[in-house]
Every structure is written in structure tokens, then in C-alpha cells.
XYZ file of C-alpha atoms in Angstrom:
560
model
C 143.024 84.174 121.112
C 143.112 84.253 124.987
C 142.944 87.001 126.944
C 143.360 87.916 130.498
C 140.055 87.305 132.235
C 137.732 89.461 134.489
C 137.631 88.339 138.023
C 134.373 90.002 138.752
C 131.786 92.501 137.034
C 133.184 95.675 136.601
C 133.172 98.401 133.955
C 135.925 97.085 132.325
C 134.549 93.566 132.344
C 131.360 95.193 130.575
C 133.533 96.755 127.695
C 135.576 93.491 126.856
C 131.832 91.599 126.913
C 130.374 94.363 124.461
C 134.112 93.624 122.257
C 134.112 90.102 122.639
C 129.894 89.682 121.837
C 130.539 92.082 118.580
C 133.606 90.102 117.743
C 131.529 86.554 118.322
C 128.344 87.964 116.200
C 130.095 89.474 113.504
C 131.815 86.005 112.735
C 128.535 84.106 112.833
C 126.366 87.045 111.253
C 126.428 85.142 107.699
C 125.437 81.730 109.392
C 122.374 82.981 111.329
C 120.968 84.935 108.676
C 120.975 81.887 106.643
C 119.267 80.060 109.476
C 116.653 82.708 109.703
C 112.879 81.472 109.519
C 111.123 82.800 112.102
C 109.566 84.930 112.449
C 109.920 85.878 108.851
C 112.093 84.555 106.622
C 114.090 87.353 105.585
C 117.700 86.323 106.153
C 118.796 89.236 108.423
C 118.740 88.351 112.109
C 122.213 87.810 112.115
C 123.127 91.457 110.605
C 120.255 92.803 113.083
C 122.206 91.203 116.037
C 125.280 92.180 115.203
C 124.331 95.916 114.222
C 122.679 96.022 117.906
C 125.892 94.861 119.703
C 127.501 97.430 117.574
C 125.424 100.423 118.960
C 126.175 98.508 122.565
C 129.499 98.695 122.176
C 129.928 102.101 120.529
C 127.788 103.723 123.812
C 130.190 102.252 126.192
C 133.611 103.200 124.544
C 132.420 106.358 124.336
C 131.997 106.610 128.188
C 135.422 105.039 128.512
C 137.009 107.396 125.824
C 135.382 110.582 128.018
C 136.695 109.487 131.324
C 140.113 109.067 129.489
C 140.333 112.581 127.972
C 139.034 114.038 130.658
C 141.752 112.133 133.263
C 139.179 110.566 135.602
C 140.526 107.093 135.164
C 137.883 103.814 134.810
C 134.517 104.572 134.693
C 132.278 103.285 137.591
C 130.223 99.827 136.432
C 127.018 101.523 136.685
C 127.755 104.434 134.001
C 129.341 101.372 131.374
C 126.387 99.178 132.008
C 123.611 102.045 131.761
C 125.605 103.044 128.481
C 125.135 99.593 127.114
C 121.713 99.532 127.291
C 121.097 102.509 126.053
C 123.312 102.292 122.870
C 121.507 98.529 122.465
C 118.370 100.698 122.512
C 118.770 103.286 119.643
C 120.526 100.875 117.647
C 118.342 97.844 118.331
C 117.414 96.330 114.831
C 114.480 93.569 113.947
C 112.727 91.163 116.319
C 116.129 89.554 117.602
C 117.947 92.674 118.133
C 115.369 94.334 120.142
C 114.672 91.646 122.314
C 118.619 91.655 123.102
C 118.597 95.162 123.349
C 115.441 94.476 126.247
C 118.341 91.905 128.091
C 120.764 94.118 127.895
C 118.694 96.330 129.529
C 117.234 93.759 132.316
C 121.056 92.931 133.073
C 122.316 96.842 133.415
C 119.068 97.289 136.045
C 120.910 94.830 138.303
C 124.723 95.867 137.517
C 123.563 99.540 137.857
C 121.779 99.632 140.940
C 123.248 101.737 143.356
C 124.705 101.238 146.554
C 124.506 97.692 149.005
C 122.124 96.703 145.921
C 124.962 96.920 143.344
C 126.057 93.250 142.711
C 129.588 92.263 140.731
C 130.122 88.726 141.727
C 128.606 85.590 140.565
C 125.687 85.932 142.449
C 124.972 89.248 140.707
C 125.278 88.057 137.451
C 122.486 85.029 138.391
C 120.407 88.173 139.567
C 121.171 90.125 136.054
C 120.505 86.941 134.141
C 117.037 86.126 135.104
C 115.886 89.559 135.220
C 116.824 90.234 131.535
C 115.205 87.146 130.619
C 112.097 88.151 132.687
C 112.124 91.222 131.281
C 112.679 90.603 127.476
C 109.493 88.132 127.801
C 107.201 90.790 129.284
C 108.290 93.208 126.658
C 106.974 90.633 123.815
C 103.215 91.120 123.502
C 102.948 87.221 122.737
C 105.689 85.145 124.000
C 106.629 82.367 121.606
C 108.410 79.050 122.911
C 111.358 77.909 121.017
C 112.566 81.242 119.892
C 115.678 83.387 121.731
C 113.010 84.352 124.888
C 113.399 79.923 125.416
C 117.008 80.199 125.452
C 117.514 83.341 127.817
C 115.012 81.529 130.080
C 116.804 78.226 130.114
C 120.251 80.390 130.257
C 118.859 82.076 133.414
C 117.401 79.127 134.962
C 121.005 77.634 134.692
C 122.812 79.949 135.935
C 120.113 80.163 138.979
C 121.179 76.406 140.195
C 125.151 77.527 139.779
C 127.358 78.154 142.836
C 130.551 79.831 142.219
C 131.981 83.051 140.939
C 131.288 85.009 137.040
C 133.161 82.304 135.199
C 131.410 79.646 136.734
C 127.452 80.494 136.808
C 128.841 82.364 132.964
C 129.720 79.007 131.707
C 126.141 77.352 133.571
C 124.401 80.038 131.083
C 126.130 79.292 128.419
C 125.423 75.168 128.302
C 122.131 75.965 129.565
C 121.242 78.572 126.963
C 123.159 75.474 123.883
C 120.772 72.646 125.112
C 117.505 75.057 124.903
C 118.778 76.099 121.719
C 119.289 72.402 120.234
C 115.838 71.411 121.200
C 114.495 74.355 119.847
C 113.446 72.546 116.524
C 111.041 70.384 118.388
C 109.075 73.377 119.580
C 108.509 75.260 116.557
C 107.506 73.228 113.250
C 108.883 75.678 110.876
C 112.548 75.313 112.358
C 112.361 71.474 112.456
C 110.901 71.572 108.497
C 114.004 73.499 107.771
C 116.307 71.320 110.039
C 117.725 74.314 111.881
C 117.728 75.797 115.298
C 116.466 79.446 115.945
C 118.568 82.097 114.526
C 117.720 84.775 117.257
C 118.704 81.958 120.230
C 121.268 80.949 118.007
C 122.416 84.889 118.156
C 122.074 85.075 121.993
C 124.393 81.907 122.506
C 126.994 83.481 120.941
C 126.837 86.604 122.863
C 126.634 84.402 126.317
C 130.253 82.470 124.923
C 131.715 86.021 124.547
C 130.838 86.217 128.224
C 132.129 83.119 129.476
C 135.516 83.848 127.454
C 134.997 87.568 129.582
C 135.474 85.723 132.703
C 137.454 82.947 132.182
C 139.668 83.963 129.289
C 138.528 80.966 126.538
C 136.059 80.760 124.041
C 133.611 77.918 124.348
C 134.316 75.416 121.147
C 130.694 75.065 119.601
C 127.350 75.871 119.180
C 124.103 73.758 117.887
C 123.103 75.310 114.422
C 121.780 72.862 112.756
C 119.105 70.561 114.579
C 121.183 67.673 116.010
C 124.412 69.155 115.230
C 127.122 71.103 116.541
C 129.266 72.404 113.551
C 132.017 75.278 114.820
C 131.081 78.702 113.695
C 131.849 79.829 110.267
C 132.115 76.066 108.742
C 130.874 74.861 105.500
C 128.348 73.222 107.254
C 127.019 76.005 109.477
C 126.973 78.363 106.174
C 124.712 75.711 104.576
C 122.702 74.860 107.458
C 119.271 76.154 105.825
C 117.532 74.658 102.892
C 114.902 75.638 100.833
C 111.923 75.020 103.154
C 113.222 78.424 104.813
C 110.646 80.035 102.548
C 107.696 78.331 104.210
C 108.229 80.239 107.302
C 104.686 81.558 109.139
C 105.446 85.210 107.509
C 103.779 83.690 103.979
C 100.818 85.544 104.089
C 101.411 88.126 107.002
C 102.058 91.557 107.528
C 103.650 93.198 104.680
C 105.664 95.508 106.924
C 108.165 96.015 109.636
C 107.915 99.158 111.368
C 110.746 100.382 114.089
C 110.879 103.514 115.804
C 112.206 105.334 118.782
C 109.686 107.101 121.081
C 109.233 109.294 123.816
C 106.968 108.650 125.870
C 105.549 107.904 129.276
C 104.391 104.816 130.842
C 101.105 105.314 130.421
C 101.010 106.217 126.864
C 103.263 103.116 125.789
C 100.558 101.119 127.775
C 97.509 102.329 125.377
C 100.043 101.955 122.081
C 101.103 98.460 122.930
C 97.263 97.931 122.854
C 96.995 99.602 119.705
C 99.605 98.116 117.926
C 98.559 94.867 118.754
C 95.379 95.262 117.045
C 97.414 95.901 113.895
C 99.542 93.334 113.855
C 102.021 90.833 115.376
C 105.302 90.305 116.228
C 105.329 93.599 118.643
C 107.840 93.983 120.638
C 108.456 97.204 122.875
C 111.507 97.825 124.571
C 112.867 100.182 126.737
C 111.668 102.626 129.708
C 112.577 105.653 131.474
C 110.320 108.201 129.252
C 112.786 106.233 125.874
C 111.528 102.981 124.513
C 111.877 101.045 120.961
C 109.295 100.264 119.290
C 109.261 96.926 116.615
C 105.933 95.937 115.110
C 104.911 94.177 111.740
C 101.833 94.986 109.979
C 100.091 95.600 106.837
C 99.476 99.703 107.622
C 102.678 101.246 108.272
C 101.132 104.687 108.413
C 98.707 103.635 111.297
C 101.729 102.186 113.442
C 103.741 105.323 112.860
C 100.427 107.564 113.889
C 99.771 105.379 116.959
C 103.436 106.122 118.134
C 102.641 110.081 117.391
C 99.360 109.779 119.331
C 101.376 108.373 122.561
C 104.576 110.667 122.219
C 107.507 111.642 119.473
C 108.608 108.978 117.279
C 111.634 109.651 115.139
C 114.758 107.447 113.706
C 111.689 105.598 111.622
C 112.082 103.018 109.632
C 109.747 101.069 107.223
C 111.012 97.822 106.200
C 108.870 95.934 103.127
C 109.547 92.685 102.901
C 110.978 92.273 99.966
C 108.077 94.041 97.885
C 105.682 91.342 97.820
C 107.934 88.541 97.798
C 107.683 84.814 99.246
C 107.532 86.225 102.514
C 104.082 88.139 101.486
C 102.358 86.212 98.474
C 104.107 82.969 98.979
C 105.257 83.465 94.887
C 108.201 83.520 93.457
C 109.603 87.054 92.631
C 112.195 88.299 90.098
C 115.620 89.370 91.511
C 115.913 93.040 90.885
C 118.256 94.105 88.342
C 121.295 95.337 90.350
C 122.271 99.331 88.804
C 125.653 99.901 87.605
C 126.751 102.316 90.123
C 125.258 104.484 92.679
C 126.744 107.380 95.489
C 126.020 106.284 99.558
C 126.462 109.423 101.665
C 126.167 110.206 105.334
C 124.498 113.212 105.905
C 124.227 115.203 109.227
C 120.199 116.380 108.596
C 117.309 115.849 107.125
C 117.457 118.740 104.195
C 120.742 117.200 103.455
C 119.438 113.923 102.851
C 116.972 115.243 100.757
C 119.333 117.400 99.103
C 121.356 114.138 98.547
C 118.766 111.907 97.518
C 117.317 114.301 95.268
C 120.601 113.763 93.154
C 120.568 110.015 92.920
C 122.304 109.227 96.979
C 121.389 106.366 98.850
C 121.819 108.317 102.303
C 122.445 107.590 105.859
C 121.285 110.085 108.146
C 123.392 111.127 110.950
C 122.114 113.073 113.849
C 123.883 114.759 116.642
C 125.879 112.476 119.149
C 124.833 109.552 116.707
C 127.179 108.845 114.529
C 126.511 105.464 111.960
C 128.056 102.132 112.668
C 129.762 100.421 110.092
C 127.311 97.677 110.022
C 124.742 100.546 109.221
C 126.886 101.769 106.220
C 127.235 98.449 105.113
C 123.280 97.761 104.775
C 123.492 101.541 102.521
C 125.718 100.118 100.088
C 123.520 96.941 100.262
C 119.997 98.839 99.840
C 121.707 100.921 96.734
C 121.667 97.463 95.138
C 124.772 98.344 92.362
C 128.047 97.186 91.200
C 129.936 99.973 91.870
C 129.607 102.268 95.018
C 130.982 105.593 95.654
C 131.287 106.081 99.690
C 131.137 109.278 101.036
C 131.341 109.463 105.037
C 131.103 112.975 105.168
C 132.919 113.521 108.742
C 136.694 112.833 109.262
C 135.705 110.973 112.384
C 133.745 108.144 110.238
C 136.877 107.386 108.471
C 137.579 104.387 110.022
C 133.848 103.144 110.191
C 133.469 103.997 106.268
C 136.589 102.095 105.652
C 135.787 98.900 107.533
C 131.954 99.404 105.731
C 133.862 99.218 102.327
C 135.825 96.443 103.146
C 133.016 94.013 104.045
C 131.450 95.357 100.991
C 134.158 94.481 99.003
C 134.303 90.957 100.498
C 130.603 90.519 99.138
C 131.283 91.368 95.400
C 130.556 94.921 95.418
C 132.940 97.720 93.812
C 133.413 100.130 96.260
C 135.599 103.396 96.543
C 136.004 105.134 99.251
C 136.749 109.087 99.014
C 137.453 111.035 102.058
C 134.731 113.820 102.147
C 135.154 115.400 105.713
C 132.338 117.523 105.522
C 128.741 117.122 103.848
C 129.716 120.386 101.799
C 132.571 118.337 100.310
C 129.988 115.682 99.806
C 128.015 117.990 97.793
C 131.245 118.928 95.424
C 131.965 115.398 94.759
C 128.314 114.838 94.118
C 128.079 118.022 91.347
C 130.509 116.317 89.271
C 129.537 112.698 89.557
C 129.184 110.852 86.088
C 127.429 107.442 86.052
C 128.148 107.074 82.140
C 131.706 107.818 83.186
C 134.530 104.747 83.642
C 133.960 103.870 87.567
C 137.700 105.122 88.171
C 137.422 108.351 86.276
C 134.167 108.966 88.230
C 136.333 108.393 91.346
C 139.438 110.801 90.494
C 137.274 113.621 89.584
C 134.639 113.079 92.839
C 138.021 112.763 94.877
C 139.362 115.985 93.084
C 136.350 118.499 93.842
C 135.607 117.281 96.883
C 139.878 117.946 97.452
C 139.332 121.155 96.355
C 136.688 122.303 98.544
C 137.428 123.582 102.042
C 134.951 123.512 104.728
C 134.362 125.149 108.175
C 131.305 125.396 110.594
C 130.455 127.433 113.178
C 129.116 125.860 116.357
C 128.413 126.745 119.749
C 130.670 125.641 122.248
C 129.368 123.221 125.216
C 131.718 123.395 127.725
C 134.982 125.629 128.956
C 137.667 124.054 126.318
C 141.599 124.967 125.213
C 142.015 125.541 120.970
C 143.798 126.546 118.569
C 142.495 130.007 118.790
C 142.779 129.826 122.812
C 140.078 129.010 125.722
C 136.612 129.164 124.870
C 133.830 128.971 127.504
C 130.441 127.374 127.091
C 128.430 129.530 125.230
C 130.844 131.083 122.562
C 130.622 130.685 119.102
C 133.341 128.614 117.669
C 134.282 128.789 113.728
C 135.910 126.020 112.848
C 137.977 126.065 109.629
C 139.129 122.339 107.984
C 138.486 120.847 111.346
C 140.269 123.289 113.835
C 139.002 126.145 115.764
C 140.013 129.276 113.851
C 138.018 131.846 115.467
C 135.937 132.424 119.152
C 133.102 134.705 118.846
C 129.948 135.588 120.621
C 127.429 135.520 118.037
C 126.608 133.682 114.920
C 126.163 136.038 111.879
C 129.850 137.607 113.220
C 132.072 134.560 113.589
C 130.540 132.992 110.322
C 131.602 136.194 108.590
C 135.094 136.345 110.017
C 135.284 132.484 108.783
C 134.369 133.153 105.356
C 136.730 136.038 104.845
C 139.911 133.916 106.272
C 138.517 131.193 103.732
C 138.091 134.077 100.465
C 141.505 134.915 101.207
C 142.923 132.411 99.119
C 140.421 132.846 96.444
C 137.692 130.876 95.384
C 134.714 130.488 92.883
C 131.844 128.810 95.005
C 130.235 129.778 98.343
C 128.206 127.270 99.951
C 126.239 127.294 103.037
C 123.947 124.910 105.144
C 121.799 126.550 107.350
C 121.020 124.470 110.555
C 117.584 125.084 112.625
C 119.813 127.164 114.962
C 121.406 129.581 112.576
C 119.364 132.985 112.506
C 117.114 133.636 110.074
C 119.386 136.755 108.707
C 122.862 134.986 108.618
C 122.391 133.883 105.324
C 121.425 136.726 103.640
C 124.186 138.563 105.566
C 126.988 136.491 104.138
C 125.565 136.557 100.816
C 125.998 140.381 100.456
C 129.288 140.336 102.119
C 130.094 137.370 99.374
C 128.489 139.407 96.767
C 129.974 143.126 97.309
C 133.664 142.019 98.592
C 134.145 139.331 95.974
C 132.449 140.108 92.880
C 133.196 136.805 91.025
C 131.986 134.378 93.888
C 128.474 132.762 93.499
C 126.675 132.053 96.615
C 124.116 128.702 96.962
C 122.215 128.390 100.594
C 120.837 124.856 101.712
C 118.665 124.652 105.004
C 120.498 121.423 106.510
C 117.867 120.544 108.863
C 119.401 119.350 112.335
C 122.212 118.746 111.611
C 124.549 119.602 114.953
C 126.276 122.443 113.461
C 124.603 125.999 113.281
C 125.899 126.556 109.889
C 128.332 124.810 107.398
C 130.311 126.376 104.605
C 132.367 125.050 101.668
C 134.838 127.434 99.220
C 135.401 125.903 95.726
């Protein structure tokens, strides 16, 4: 469908880019995944993409939906394009997705720069254009031709020799970016033994139509996904672009692992660890700058790539991808599909102790840190990993309900069984969990998971970050907020008081079951505290304490 276009490169034309690229890679996901060979054939550069756009996306509505509550109008084009770089960066996934989340990047340096440098017209977008492309091939240790760096290169180069406003040098991209792409097969042997085009240059296409259709209001028609070809996104013929030889892809043989991480870190230190990491294996990529980069390496010693990143700064959202647990992609043999499990619980969980908590009872969990809540597309690969016919969703936070439903949905459209029960709060999560029955029918499971986690009311107590009207009046930055089934109840100054005050409002209409989750903020005597208030006010209440890790909130608390 048509829209109204953007006339020049503003904030607003940077949010319906970031809506329109999600939109474009979430329709061809399925397609490039089954075009992915390179650099190891493991069928997920299209989810990778498309879960990177997501974060994108995700960081800049969020700067739009502040400026909105707070009544300050549009947001300037610097803070949308800074935020879509950096939500690219902590959600950048695989090879592909953090090498888009490094052009992203290249293109906010030029739409953020301040002042007379700040360009919005066509000729700034021919200045963003090559310097993401320059900059997403210095951030690949060993530049490969015929892969997504060929197409951003031949995108830029385009656009360089266009004259004319957004629409125009967009739409010199965009045709530049679709030949590179169609001649990829000639460059790299394993794409032309498979007969397809690269699946991370296929991804990057798409995302340079959503910004021609940004600034001129139509979508271009077709891409090239299979060599020689140019089937429409989403046709038979796209979704069966990639035969068998897909397994002969140069990962037969290679690393076993893929290892992504976060850091910290200064220049300097990333210098020594790109060294470092190159020793131990290939396909490094590091992204990112400004003391936060993201780091994506395969090699056969995860443990050593993790270490190298704590030797140059803090690591942390680490993940340790095996592919496929010695499969064709590491032995070149044939391997046994895994038996998929009748049912299994996927929970988001606000901290690590949680998660541990959770997994310890059977969850497959997604951990959910402060200010970071989970995509869909990241709930999605949960229900995925927990490899089962049946899944039992728990979001955990009323604010994921939305997300979790969408998750479920695209589940469902992939075969899987999946019921989604409301859980606002983790503690919730932990009532539905106490009373989950595998051996049980899948819908009796559901009704009584639905039920206790129903009967379980929750509150937290948080401190408050800025001056702020409630329920329970103004607040100023500093006080201690209890919040009681989602809405401030109570405005304290200190921790161990308002908590207390919370529970007794929340006794008051009886109960059987105290639970608390201790955050690394709560003092070390609340819990004890509230356990002897529990146990000499209301003598038939049992109390059970949980350290939650960091999990935002100073302290959580469910009545059953």
C-alpha cells in the first residue's frame, strides 16, 4: 500500500524507513534463510536481519513515544538516527545483521552530525550511503567480495553518480545495490553451486526498497533471488530458490561456534581483541564505537573468545551459538533430527537468578534486562529453541503483551501449539510454573497455569527516576515507589518501609503464599524484615525469598 512520501531526511522519515525495512524483511525472512550459504549454511540470515531491524525500530519509537508523552512534539533527526543505530547495535544478530547494524551506524554519523554538517537532502543521503558502506567493510576483519559488503558498495557507488533529491539518488541505490546482488553468484562459487544470490545482500536490498518507497511513496516490484532471476518476494519460486548443494557451503569443516557479545570498551582495547580474535577464528566482525561495540566471531573455543572480550572490557548479553551440534555445517555428515518434546514453558524473566530459577524447573527463558525489553522476533526463536509441540508463553510484564502475542502467532503459523497466558509479573510466572503438568492434557495444563497465575497478585517497589504525578500523588526522583498490580499504591523514602506498607495492603485480603525477589539493590535486611512481619502478623502465611539478580525492580512480591 502507498503512503505519503518523505520529501527530505528527517526524523520522521527515519521512523517510516525503520517500519517500512521491518515490514520488507519480515515478508522475505523465510526466503533468505532458505537462500542462506554463506558464510555458513545455517538457514537464519533472514531471521537475523529481521530481528536487527526490529531492535532498530524499537530504539527509535521509543524516542518518538518520549517526546510524545512528554509534549515536546517531533524529535530532532539526529536523536531518531543516533537511536537507530544504537538499537541495530544491541540487537544486531549473526554475520548479516551486524554488518547492517555497522551501516546503520555509518548512515546515522552523517544524518547526526551537528550543525552546517547535518545533511537531509539527497546529497546527504549519497554522503550517508558511502560512509556506511565504508564503514561496514572496515569493521569486517577480511572483506569478502560477493557478499552484502559488494552490494552496499555498489549501492553507494550508485547513488554517488545520482543528481537529484532522496527519492531519486534512493532509487540509484536501490538498482545499483539489485545488479551487484544478481552477479553475486559469479563471485562466490558456493552461491553459483547452489544457484542463488547472497542472502545477506539479498537482506540489504530489501531494506534499500523500504527506503525508496520512504521517499517516493512505492515499493520497488522485484528483487534477484535466484541467480538469473527476479521472482517477487514471497513466491513459490523465491521460497524454493535453494537446493540441496546449500549444505556444501565453506562452513563444512570450520569453526564449531558462533560467539556474539556486547562490550565495553575503549578503542584501544577493541584494537588488541580484534587481533586476538582473529587468531581464533574467522568470520569476525566488530561493530560499533563510542566506548559500546558488538562483537560476532566464529570459532572452535568459545571460552577463549568470551575471555578475550573480558581481557579488553565487560562483555555481557552473550551468546554461544553451536551449529547445529556437529551437524553438516561441522562434520560434513548427516545428523539425526532431534526428537521434538511434547510440551515445554518459554518465560521472560527480568534477571539472571530468575532465569535460573526458571530454567531450573524445565523454562526455556528469555532474559530481560532493564530498558531492554525482548522483541517478538526474539520470543519467537524461544519457542523455536524449546523444540516442542506445545508451548506455554509466559511474557511476564503487561507491557510485552502485544510482543508475546504477535510471537505466538508466527509460532502458530509454523505448526507449533502455543498458548499464551497473561503473567504480568515474573512472580505470577512462578505460580503458573508451580502447578505446571507436562503429563497433563495441553488445555488442562493451560486453565490451571492461567488460574494460579490469576490468583496471584503482584507489586514491586522501585525507585523513582524523575519528578512524576500517580495514583498515590507526585513523587520526586529519589522516592521509593510501591507499586501494587501495576499502579503506584504507596510513596516512601526507603525500601524495607514502603515494601512493608505494600505487603500489608496486599495481606489484607488474605492470602496463603508470600513471595519475594530480591534485586541487587534491595538491602540486605529487607527480606528478613518482611518475613517476621509475614510470620508474627499472619500466622498461616508461608514466606519463600528468591535473589532476582538485576532485574530493574528493587524487590518483587506475589500473594497467593
Amino acid at each position: 500500500m502507498a503512503h505519503v512520501p518523505q520529501t527530505f531526511f528527517d526524523a520522521l522519515a527515519v521512523r517510516t524507513w525503520c517500519g517500512l525495512a521491518l515490514r520488507a524483511l519480515g515478508r522475505a525472512r523465510e526466503e533468505i534463510d532458505a537462500i542462506n550459504v554463506y558464510p555458513v549454511a545455517d538457514g537464519d540470515t533472514g531471521t537475523n536481519l529481521y530481528l536487527t531491524a526490529e531492535s532498530a525500530f524499537a530504539a527509535v519509537e521509543a524516542v518518538f513515544e518520549g517526546h510524545d508523552a512528554h509534549g515536546s512534539g517531533k524529535p530532532a533527526l539526529a536523536d531518531a538516527a543516533r537511536a537507530m543505530a544504537h538499537g541495530a547495535l544491541i540487537g544486531a544478530r549473526g554475520n548479516s545483521g551486524t554488518i547492517l547494524a555497522q551501516l546503520l551506524r555509518g548512515m546515522a554519523q552523517v544524518l547526526a552530525a551537528d550543525g552546517e554538517t547535518a545533511h537531509t537532502d539527497g546529497e546527504g543521503l549519497r554522503l550517508a550511503l558511502r560512509h556506511a558502506a565504508d564503514s561496514a567493510r572496515q569493521a569486517v576483519a577480511h572483506p569478502v567480495e560477493g557478499t552484502v559488503l559488494t552490494v552496499a558498495s555498489a549501492a553507494a557507488d550508485a547513488a554517488g553518480a545520482a543528481q537529484g533529491d532522496c527519492g531519486t539518488v534512493a532509487r540509484a541505490a536501490y538498482d545499483g545495490a539489485c545488479a551487484a546482488l544478481a552477479a553475486t553468484p559469479g563471485q562466490l562459487a558456493v552461491l553459483e553451486r547452489a544457484g542463488v544470490v547472497d542472502a545477506g545482500g539479498r537482506g540489504l536490498v530489501a531494506v534499500l526498497g523500504a527506503l525508496v518507497e520512504t521517499f517516493t511513496g512505492e515499493a520497488p516490484k522485484g528483487v534477484p533471488v535466484v541467480s538469473g532471476t527476479f521472482p517477487e518476494a514471497g513466491s513459490a519460486e523465491a521460497a524454493t530458490a535453494a537446493p540441496d548443494e546449500c549444505a556444501d557451503a565453506p562452513g563444512t569443516g570450520g569453526p564449531a561456534f558462533e560467539v556474539i557479545y556486547l562490550l565495553e570498551a575503549d578503542d584501544t582495547a577493541v584494537a588488541r581483541l580484534r587481533e586476538r580474535l582473529d587468531g581464533l577464528g574467522d568470520s569476525l566482525v566488530v561493530v560499533g564505537g563510542d566506548g559500546l561495540w558488538n562483537v560476532h566471531v566464529h570459532v572452535d573455543d568459545a571460552g577463549a573468545a568470551v575471555e578475550a572480550g573480558i581481557e579488553a572490557g565487560r562483555p555481557y548479553r552473550i551468546r554461544v551459538t553451536h551449529f547445529a551440534l556437529g551437524d553438516v555445517h561441522t562434520t560434513g555428515a548427516e545428523r539425526r533430527p532431534r526428537e521434538r518434546a511434547q510440551r515445554a514453558v518459554v518465560a521472560v524473566v527480568p534477571g539472571e537468578g530468575l532465569a535460573g530459577l526458571y530454567t531450573e524447573a524445565g523454562a526455556t527463558t528469555v532474559l530481560a534486562r532493564p530498558g531492554e525489553p525482548p522483541a517478538s522476533g526474539e520470543l519467537v526463536e524461544a519457542v523455536r529453541r524449546a523444540h516442542a509441540r506445545e508451548v506455554v508463553l509466559l511474557p511476564n510484564d503487561a507491557d510485552l503483551r502485544h510482543t508475546a502475542a504477535a510471537a505466538a502467532e508466527q509460532a502458530r503459523a509454523e505448526g507449533i501449539r502455543v498458548a499464551l497466558i497473561p503473567t504480568r509479573s515474573a512472580v505470577q510466572g512462578i505460580a503458573a510454573l508451580a502447578v505446571h503438568e507436562p503429563e497433563r492434557r495441553f488445555d488442562e495444563d493451560v486453565v490451571q497455569m492461567t488460574s494460579a497465575a490469576g490468583a496471584t497478585r503482584y507489586a514491586e517497589v522501585a525507585v523513582a527516576e524523575r519528578q512524576s504525578w500517580t495514583m498515590a500523588g507526585i513523587c520526586q526522583a529519589g522516592d521509593v515507589l510501591g507499586l501494587i498490580d501495576g499502579d503506584v499504591a504507596v510513596i516512601g523514602t526507603d525500601v524495607t518501609g514502603t515494601a512493608e506498607t505494600v505487603l500489608d495492603r496486599m495481606l489484607s485480603a488474605g492470602g496463603e503464599l508470600v513471595t519475594l525477589v530480591l534485586g541487587d539493590e534491595a538491602p540486605e535486611a529487607v527480606a528478613d524484615h518482611l518475613e517476621t512481619r509475614v510470620r508474627e502478623s499472619h500466622l498461616a502465611v508461608d514466606t519463600v525469598v528468591y535473589r532476582g539478580g538485576r532485574q530493574g525492580a528493587v524487590l518483587l512480591i506475589g500473594v497467593e
